Structures are given as structure tokens and as C-alpha cells.
Coordinates of C-alpha atoms and ligand atoms in Angstrom, one line a residue:
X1 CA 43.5 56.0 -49.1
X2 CA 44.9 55.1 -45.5
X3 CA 43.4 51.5 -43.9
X4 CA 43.9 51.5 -40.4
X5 CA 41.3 48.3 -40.2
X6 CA 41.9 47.8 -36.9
X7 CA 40.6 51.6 -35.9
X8 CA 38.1 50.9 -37.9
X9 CA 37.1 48.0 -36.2
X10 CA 36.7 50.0 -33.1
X11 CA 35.0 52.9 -34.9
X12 CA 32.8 50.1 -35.9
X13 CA 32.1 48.7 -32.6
X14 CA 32.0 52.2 -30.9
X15 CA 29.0 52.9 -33.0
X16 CA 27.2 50.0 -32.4
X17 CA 24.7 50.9 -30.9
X18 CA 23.3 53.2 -33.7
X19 CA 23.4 49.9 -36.1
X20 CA 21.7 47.9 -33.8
X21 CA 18.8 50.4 -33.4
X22 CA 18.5 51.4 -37.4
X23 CA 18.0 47.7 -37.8
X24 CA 14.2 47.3 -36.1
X25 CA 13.5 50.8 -38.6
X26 CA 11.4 49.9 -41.1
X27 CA 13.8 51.8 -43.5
X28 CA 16.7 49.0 -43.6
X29 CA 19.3 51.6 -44.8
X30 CA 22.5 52.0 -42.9
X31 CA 23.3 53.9 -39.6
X32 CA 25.4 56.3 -39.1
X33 CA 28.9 55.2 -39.2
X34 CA 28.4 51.3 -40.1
X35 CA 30.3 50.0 -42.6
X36 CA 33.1 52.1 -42.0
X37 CA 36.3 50.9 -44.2
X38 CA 38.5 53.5 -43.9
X39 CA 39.2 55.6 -40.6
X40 CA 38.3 58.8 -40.3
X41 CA 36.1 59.4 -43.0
X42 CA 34.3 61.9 -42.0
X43 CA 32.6 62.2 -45.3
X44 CA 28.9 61.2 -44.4
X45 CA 27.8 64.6 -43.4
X46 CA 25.7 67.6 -44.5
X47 CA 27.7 69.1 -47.2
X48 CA 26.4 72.5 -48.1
X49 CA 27.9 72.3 -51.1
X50 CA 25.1 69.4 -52.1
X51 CA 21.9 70.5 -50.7
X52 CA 20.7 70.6 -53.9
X53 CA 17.9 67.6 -52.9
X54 CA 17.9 68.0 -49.7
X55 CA 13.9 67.4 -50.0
X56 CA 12.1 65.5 -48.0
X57 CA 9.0 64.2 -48.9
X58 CA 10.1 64.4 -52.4
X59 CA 10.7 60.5 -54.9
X60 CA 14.1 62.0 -56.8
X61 CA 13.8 61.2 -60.5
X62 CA 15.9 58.4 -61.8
X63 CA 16.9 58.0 -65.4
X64 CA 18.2 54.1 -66.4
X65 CA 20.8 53.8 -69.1
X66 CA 20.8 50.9 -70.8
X67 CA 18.1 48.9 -70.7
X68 CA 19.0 45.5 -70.6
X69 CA 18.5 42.6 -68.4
X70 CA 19.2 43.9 -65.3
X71 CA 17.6 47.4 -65.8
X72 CA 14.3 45.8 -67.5
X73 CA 14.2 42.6 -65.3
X74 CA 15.2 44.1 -61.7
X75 CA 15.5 48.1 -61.5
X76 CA 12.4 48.8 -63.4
X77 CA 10.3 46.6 -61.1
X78 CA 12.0 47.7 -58.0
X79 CA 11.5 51.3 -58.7
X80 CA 7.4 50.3 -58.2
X81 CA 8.4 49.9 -55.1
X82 CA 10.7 52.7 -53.9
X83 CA 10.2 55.1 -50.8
X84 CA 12.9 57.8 -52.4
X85 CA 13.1 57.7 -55.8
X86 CA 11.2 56.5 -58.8
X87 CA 11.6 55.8 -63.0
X88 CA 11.7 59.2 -64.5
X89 CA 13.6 58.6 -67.1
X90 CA 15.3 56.6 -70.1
X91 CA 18.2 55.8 -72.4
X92 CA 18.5 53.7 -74.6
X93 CA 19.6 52.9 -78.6
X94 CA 16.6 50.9 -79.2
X95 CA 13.0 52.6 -80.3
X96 CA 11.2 49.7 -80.0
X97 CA 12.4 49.6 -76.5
X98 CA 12.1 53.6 -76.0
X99 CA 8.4 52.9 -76.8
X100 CA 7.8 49.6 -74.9
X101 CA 8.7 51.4 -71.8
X102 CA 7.1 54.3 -72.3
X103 CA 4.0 52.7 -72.1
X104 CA 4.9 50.3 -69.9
X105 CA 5.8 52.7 -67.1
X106 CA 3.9 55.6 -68.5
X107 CA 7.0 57.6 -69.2
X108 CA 7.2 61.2 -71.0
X109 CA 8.4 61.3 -74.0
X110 CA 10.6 64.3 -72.9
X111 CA 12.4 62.2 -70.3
X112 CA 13.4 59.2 -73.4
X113 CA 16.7 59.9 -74.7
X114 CA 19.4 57.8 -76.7
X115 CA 22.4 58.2 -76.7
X116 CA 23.4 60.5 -79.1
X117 CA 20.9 63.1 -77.2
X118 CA 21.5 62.2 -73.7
X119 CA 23.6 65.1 -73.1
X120 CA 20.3 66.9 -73.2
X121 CA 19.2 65.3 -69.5
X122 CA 21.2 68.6 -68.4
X123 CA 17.8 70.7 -69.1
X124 CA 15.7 67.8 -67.3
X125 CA 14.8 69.0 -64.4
X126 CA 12.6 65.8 -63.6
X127 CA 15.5 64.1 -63.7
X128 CA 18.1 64.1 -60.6
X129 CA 19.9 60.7 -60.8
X130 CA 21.3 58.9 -64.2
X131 CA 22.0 54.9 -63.4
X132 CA 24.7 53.6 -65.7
X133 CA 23.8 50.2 -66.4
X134 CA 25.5 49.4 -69.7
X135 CA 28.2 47.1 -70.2
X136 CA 31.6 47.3 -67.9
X137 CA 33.4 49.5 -70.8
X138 CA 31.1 51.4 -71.1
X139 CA 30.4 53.0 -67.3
X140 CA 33.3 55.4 -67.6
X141 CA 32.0 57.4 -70.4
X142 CA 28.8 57.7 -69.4
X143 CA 29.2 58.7 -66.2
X144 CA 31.7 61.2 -66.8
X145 CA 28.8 62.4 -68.9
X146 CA 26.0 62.5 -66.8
X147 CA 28.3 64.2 -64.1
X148 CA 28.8 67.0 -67.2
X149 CA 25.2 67.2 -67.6
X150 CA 24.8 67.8 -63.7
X151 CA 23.4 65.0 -62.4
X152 CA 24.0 62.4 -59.1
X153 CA 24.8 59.1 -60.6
X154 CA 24.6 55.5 -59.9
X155 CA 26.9 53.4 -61.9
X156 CA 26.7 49.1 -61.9
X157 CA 29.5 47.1 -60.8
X158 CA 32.4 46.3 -61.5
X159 CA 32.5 50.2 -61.3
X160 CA 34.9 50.0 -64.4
X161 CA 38.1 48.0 -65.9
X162 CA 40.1 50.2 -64.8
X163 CA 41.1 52.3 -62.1
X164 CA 42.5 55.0 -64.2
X165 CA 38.5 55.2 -65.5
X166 CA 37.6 55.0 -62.0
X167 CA 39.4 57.8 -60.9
X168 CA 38.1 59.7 -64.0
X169 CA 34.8 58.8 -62.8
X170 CA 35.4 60.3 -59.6
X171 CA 36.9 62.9 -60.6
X172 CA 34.4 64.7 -62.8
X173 CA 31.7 64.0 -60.5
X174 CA 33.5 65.7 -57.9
X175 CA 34.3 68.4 -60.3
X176 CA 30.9 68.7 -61.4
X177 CA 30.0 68.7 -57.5
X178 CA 27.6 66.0 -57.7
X179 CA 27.9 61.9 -55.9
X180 CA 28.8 58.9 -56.9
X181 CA 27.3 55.7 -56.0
X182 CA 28.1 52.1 -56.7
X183 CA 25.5 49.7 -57.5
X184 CA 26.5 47.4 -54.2
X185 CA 22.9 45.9 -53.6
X186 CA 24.2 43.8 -51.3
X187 CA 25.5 47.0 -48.6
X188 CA 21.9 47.5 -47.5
X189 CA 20.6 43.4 -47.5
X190 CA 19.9 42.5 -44.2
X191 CA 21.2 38.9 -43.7
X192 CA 24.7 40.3 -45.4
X193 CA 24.5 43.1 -43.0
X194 CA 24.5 40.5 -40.5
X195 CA 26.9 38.3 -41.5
X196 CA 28.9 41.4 -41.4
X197 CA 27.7 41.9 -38.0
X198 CA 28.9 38.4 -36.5
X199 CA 32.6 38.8 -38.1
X200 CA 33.6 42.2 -37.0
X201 CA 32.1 42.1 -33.6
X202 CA 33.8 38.6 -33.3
X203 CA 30.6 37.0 -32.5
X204 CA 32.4 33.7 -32.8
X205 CA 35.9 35.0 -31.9
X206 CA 38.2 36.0 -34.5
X207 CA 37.5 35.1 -38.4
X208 CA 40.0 32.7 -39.0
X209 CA 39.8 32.1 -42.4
X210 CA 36.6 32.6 -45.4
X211 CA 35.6 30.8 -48.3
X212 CA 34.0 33.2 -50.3
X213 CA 32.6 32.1 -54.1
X214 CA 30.6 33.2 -57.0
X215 CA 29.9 31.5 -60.2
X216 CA 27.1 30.6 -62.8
X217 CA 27.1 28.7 -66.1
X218 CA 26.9 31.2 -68.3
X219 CA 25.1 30.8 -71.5
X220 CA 24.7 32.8 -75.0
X221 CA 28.3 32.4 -76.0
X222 CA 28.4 36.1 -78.5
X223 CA 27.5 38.2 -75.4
X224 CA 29.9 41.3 -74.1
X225 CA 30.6 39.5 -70.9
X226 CA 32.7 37.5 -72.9
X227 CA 34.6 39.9 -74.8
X228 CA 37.9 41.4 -72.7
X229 CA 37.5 44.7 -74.5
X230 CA 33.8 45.2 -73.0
X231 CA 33.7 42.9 -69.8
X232 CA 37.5 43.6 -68.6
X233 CA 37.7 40.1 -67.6
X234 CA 35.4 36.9 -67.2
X235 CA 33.2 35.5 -64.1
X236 CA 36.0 37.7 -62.0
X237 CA 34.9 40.6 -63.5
X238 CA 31.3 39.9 -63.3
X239 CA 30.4 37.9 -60.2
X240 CA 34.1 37.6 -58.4
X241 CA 33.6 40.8 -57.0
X242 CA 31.1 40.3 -54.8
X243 CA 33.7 37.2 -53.7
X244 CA 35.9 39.2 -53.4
X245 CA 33.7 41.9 -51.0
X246 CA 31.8 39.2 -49.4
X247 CA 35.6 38.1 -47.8
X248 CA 36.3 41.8 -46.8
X249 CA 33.1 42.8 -45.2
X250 CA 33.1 39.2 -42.9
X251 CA 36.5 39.9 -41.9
X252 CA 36.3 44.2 -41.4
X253 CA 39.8 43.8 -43.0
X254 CA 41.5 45.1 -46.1
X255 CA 43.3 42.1 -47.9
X256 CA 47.4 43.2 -47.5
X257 CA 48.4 40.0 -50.6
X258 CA 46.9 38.1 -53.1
X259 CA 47.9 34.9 -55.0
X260 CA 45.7 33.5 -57.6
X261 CA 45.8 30.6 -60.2
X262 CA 43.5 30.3 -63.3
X263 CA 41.9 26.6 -64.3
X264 CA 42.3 24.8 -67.5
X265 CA 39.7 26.4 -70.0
X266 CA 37.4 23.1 -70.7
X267 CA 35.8 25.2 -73.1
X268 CA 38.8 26.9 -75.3
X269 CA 36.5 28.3 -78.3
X270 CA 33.8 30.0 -75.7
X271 CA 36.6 31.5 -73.5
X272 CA 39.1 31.9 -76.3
X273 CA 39.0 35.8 -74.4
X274 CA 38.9 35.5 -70.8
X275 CA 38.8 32.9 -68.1
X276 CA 36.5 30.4 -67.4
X277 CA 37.1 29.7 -63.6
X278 CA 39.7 31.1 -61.3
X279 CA 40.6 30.9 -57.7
X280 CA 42.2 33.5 -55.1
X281 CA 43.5 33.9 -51.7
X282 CA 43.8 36.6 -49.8
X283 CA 45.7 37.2 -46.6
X284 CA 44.4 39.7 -44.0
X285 CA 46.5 41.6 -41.4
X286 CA 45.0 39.8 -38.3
X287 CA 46.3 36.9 -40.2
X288 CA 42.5 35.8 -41.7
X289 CA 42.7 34.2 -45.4
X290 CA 40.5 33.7 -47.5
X291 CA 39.8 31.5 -50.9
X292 CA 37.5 32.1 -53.6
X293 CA 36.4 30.3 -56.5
X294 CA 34.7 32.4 -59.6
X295 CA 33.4 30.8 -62.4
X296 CA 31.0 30.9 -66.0
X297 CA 31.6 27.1 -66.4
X298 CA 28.9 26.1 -62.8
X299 CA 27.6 27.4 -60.3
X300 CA 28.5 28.1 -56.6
X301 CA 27.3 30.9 -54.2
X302 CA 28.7 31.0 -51.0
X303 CA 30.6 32.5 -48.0
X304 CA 31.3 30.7 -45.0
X305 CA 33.7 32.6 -42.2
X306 CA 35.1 29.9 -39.8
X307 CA 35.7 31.4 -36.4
X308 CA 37.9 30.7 -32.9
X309 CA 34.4 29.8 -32.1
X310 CA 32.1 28.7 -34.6
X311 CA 30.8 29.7 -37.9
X312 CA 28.8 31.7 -39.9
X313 CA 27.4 31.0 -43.4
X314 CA 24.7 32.4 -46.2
X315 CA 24.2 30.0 -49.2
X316 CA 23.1 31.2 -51.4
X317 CA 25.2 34.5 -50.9
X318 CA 25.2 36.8 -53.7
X319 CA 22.2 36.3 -55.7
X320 CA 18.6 38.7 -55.8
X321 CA 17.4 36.5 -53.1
X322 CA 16.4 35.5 -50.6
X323 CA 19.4 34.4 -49.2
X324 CA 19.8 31.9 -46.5
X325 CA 21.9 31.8 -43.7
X326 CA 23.1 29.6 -40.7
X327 CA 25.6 29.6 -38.0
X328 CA 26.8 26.8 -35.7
X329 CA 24.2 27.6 -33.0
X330 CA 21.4 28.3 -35.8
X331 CA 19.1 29.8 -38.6
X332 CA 20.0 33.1 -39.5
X333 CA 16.5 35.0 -39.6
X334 CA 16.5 38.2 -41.0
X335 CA 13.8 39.8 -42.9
X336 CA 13.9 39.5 -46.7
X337 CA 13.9 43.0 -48.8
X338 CA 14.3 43.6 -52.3
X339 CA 17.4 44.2 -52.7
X340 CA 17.4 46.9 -55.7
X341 CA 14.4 48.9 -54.2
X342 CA 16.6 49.0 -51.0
X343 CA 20.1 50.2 -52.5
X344 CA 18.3 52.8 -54.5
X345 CA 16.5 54.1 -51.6
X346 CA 19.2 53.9 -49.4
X347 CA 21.2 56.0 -51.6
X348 CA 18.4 58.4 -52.6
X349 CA 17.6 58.7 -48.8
X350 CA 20.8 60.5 -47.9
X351 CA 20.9 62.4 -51.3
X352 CA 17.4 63.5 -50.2
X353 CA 18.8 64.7 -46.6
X354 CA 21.4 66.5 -48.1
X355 CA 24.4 64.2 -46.9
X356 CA 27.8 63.2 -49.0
X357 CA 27.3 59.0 -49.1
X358 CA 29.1 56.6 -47.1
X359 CA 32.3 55.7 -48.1
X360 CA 31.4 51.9 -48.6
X361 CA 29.1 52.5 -51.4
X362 CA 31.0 55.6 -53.7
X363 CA 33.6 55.4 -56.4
X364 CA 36.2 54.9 -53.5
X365 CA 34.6 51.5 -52.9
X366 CA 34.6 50.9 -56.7
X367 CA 38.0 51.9 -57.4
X368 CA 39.2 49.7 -54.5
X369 CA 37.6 46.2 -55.6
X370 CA 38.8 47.4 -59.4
X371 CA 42.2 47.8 -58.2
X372 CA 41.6 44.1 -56.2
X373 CA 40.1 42.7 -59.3
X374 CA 43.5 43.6 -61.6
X375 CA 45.9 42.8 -58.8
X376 CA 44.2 39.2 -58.7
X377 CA 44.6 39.0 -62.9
X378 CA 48.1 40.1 -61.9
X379 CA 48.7 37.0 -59.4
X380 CA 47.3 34.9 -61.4
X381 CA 49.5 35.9 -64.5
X382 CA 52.5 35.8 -62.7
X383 CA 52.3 33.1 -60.6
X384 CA 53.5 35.8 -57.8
X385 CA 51.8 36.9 -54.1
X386 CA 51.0 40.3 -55.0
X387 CA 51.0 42.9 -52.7
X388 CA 48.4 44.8 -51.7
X389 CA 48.1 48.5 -50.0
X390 CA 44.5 50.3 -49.3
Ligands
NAD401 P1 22.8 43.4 -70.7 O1 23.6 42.9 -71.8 O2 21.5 42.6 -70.5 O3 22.3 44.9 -71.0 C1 23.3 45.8 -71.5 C2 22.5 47.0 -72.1 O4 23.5 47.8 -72.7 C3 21.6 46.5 -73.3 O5 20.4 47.2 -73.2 C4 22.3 46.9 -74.5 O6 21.4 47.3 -75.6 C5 23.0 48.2 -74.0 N1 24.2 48.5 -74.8 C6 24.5 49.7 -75.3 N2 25.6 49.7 -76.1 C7 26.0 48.4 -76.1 C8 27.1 47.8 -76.7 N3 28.0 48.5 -77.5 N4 27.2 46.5 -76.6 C9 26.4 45.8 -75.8 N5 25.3 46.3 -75.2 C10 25.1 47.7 -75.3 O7 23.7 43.5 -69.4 P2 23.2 43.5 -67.9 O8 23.1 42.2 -67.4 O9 22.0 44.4 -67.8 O10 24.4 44.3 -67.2 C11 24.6 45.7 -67.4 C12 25.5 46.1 -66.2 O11 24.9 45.8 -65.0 C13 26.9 45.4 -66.1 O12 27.9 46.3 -65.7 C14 26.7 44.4 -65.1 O13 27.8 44.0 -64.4 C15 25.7 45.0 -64.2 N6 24.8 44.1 -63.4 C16 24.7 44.2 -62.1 C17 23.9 43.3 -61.4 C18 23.7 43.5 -59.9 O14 23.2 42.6 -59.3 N7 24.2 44.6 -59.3 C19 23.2 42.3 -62.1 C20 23.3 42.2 -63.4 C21 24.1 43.1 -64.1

């Protein structure tokens, strides 16, 4: 991937005006061209090769895998609520789940698989998007698999552990000629849209430097986000990332090195596998930097960019909402949207027209932020600035 951030910065501010205008739309998905990362790419267009849905008027079918917290507690509810798409579909190992939701959201019996059968979803023609929402090990496999069976997907963040899986992921999607979205709820949330807004136009003047952290004290201490082998990591893993994107979509800027230092575990036994808190810093070509704190020991939730000018803040940042935000001449007012029901339309909008998805929310978004998240493990491991190339 080439990162020419300061094209893209004028790309960006070139195309202004279309982000300006989507904004008093009652849809509050993106314009045309905002949120560009990388120059030139040229990739959020009709492709006649994926006119498959190219519907409109038609709710696309989504099927959920894995139905745990965040599927039962926040895409479930949000799909009552969707413009584009809607809850076709299942997957899941548990019966008394399969039949709890079934009822629940009146769901065919033909559409509820587990996942020994869910290769089946091929011949599901109800079906036209599979959302991986299983553990972090677990993404890879299963949307390689839904790709097989022929179907758009939507996988959770962190998009993987690795980028090797990453670019496995995105591999047999694009072999299988179907897209690949990231679960980034916060790309189409209108006060982080703004807060976007007010770094890369330079509102304030130039972003001088970010503080950009997430953490929560995390609880139930036998639970995969724990475990290395199923997580990848700790609060990094988890929550970090949008830390770590919160300090790149202020600044417009790719990060170019990384240093990073992990704290004492106060809590050796729960954290025996990963770490507890963390802090990085990343240093952007315009000469922005950035620190961030992740943690599972308490909580924080912010991201304040300090300008030539002023400043810019939300608190909380991160979270389902609403978030808050101020800068030094004000309230931030923006209007507050569910923030699942909005991703999911906004990506089941432009499958619905027939367009390849913007760059910031497909596997090349995920694969970058994985390969962020392991060069920060690497920093922090070796006690070395690590090097960073987009
Ligand atoms: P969870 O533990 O509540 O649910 C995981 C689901 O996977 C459960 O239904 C569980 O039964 C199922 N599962 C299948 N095989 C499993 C196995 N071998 N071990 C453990 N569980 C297994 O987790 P969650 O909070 O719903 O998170 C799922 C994914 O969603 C993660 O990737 C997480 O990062 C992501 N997530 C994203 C957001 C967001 O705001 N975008 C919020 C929460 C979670």
C-alpha cells in the first residue's frame, strides 16, 4: 500500500464539499471520497463484477455468527432498526440459543445453522451477508468460509491476530469476488466524523500532538479475551485499536514509528497471558505524536488533539454512545445515531448500489491497524522505535 498522507490530505479537502453536504442527509453514511487513507484509490466505484445486489429498495439479508455479547446485546437490536439490511440469519453452537432467537426475532428455521453446517449458507439465497462475530482467532476461518460459500462479509475487529490471516482474509474474498468489511462502527458516527473533520481541515491549525486512550476493568477472569491463543493480545487487542485509529483519523496521517512500554502486571495470576495496561507513541510525518494508554485494569476513554490553535476533544470516545465532545471555542453538537444500525447500513448501502467499499472500512483498513497492533507488541518487547511503512 503506498501513503502519500499529504495527497491525501488534499484529496480530502478537494472533496469537501461532497462531505459537508452528505452530512444534513438523513442517511449519515459517508460521501464520496471522505475518509480517504491512501491516494488514489480509486476503488469506491461501480464494479460490474459485483452487481450482484445492486437492488435498491431491497433490506440485504444478514446472517450473525456467533452470538454472544455483542451480536445478542447490540447487532441484533440494531438490525430493528436498519434502512439496508436486516437479521436473516444465524450461527451458532448453542440450541438453546438457536431456539431463543428464533423466536425472538422470528427467524426460519432454514436460515439457523451451526457450525458444522454453515457451509450450507452457500444455497441460502435469503442470505447475502455473513457477520463474523466470534472470538479474534476465530475471524480468519470463518470468513475465509463464508467467502467460499459466496457471500459479502462483515468481520469484528481486531480484523484478526495476524496479518498473514488478514491477507488470507482478503484474499479469498477477492477470489471468491465478494467484499469485505470491517466492523469500524465508529467510520460512520457523526461526532467522530467530526472530530475528524476539525483535524484534517486544520480547523485549529495543525494537530500538534493526540492523546488517544481506551481501557475498561475487565471482569470474568476465564474469558477468551484473556487467552493469547484466542484474543492475540490484551486491552491492545481489544479496545487499543480504536486508540490507535482514533490518533490516525484526527491527524489524516499514517504513524511512520512507534515506541511502546508495557506496565507492571498488578494482577500477575489474571494476566498471567497478556498485558494488563500498556502505553504507545506514535510519531507522524508532519511531526504530530501521539500517546495512548490501553488497559483491562480501569477505565479511560478519550482523545483530545491539541492544535497550533486550540483543541478538540470527545470523552467518552470510543464507547456505543453517545459520545460527548468539546473544543476550545465550544460544545461539539452533533446528532446522536446508533452506531451499529449505522455501520451496517452504511455498508449494506453501497453493496446495495453496486459499489466496491471504501477503502477505510475493508480488510486493507484491518490488515493495517493489525500490522500497527504487532509492531506496538514489537516496541514494547524490545524496548526499540519501530519503524513503520503504510
Ligand atoms: P463473546 O465472548 O460475548 O461472544 C463470542 C461468541 O463466540 C459466543 O457466542 C461464543 O459462544 C462463540 N464461540 C464460538 N466458539 C467459541 C470458542 N471456541 N470460544 C469462545 N467463544 C466461542 O464476545 P463478544 O464480546 O461478542 O466479541 C466477539 C467479537 O466482536 C470480538 O472479535 C470482539 O472484538 C468484537 N466486538 C466488537 C465490538 C465493537 O464495538 N465493534 C464490541 C464487542 C465485541
Amino acid at each position: 500500500m503506498k501513503n502519500q498522507p499529504l495527497n491525501s490530505r488534499r484529496k480530502f479537502l478537494r472533496n469537501l464539499g461532497a462531505g459537508a453536504s452528505a452530512l444534513s442527509l438523513p442517511f449519515l453514511g459517508y460521501a464520496d471520497n471522505e475518509f480517504v487513507r491512501h491516494e488514489n484509490n480509486g476503488l469506491y466505484t461501480l464494479d460490474k463484477n459485483l452487481k450482484d445486489l445492486a437492488q435498491p429498495g431491497r433490506k440485504l439479508g444478514i446472517a450473525l455468527v456467533g452470538l454472544g455479547y455483542y451480536s445478542k446485546n447490540l447487532l441484533a437490536p440494531a438490525l430493528q432498526e436498519t434502512q439496508y439490511c436486516r437479521l436473516a440469519g444465524i450461527v451458532t453452537g448453542t440450541p438453546t440459543k438457536a431456539e431463543e432467537w428464533k423466536q425472538k426475532y422470528n427467524i426460519p428455521q432454514a436460515n439457523i445453522y451451526d457450525y458444522k453446517t454453515f457451509d450450507r449458507i452457500a444455497d441460502n439465497k435469503d442470505i447475502d451477508v455473513v457477520y463474523v462475530v466470534l472470538p479474534n482467532s476465530m475471524h480468519e476461518e470463518y470468513v475465509v468460509r463464508a467467502a467460499k460459500a459466496g457471500k459479502h462479509v462483515i468481520c469484528e475487529k481486531p480484523m484478526a491476530i495476524t496479518p498473514k490471516e488478514c491477507q488470507n482474509m482478503i484474499d479469498a474474498c477477492k477470489k471468491a469476488n465478494k467484499q469485505l468489511a470491517i466492523g469500524y462502527r465508529l467510520h460512520y458516527e457523526p461526532f467522530t466524523k467530526e472530530v475528524m473533520r476539525l483535524g484534517r481541515e486544520k480547523v485549529f491549525g495543525a494537530v500538534k500532538f493526540v492523546e488517544s486512550s481506551d481501557g475498561f476493568r475487565s471482569g470474568d477472569p476465564n474469558q477468551w479475551r484473556l487467552k493469547k491463543s484466542m484474543a492475540g493480545g490484551g486491552p491492545l487487542m481489544d479496545v487499543g485499536i480504536y486508540a490507535i485509529q482514533g490518533a490516525r483519523y484526527v491527524t489524516g496521517e499514517e504513524p511512520i514509528s512507534v515506541t511502546a512500554q508495557f506496565a507492571p502486571k498488578t494482577d500477575p495470576q489474571k494476566f498471567k497471558d497478556v498485558e494488563e495496561t500498556m502505553f504507545w507513541q506514535f510519531e507522524f510525518p508532519s511531526g504530530a505524536v501521539s500517546n495512548s494508554t490501553t488497559s483491562y485494569a480501569a477505565g479511560v476513554e478519550r482523545l483530545y488533539a491539541s492544535c497550533e490553535k486550540g483543541w478538540f476533544e470527545l470523552a467518552p470516545a470510543f464507547g456505543y454512545g453517545p459520545l460527548k465532545g468539546r473544543t476550545s471555542k465550544g460544545p461539539i453538537e452533533q446528532p446522536v445515531v446508533n452506531h451499529q444500525a449505522t455501520h451496517m447500513d452504511g455498508v449494506c448501502k453501497d453493496l446495495l448500489d453496486g459499489k466496491t467499499l471504501r477503502d477505510h472500512i475493508t480488510g486493507a483498513e484491518g490488515l493495517w491497524d493489525v500490522k500497527l497492533l504487532q509492531a506496538i507488541y514489537q516496541a514494547a518487547e524490545t524496548g526499540r522505535k519501530i519503524s513503520l511503512k503504510a
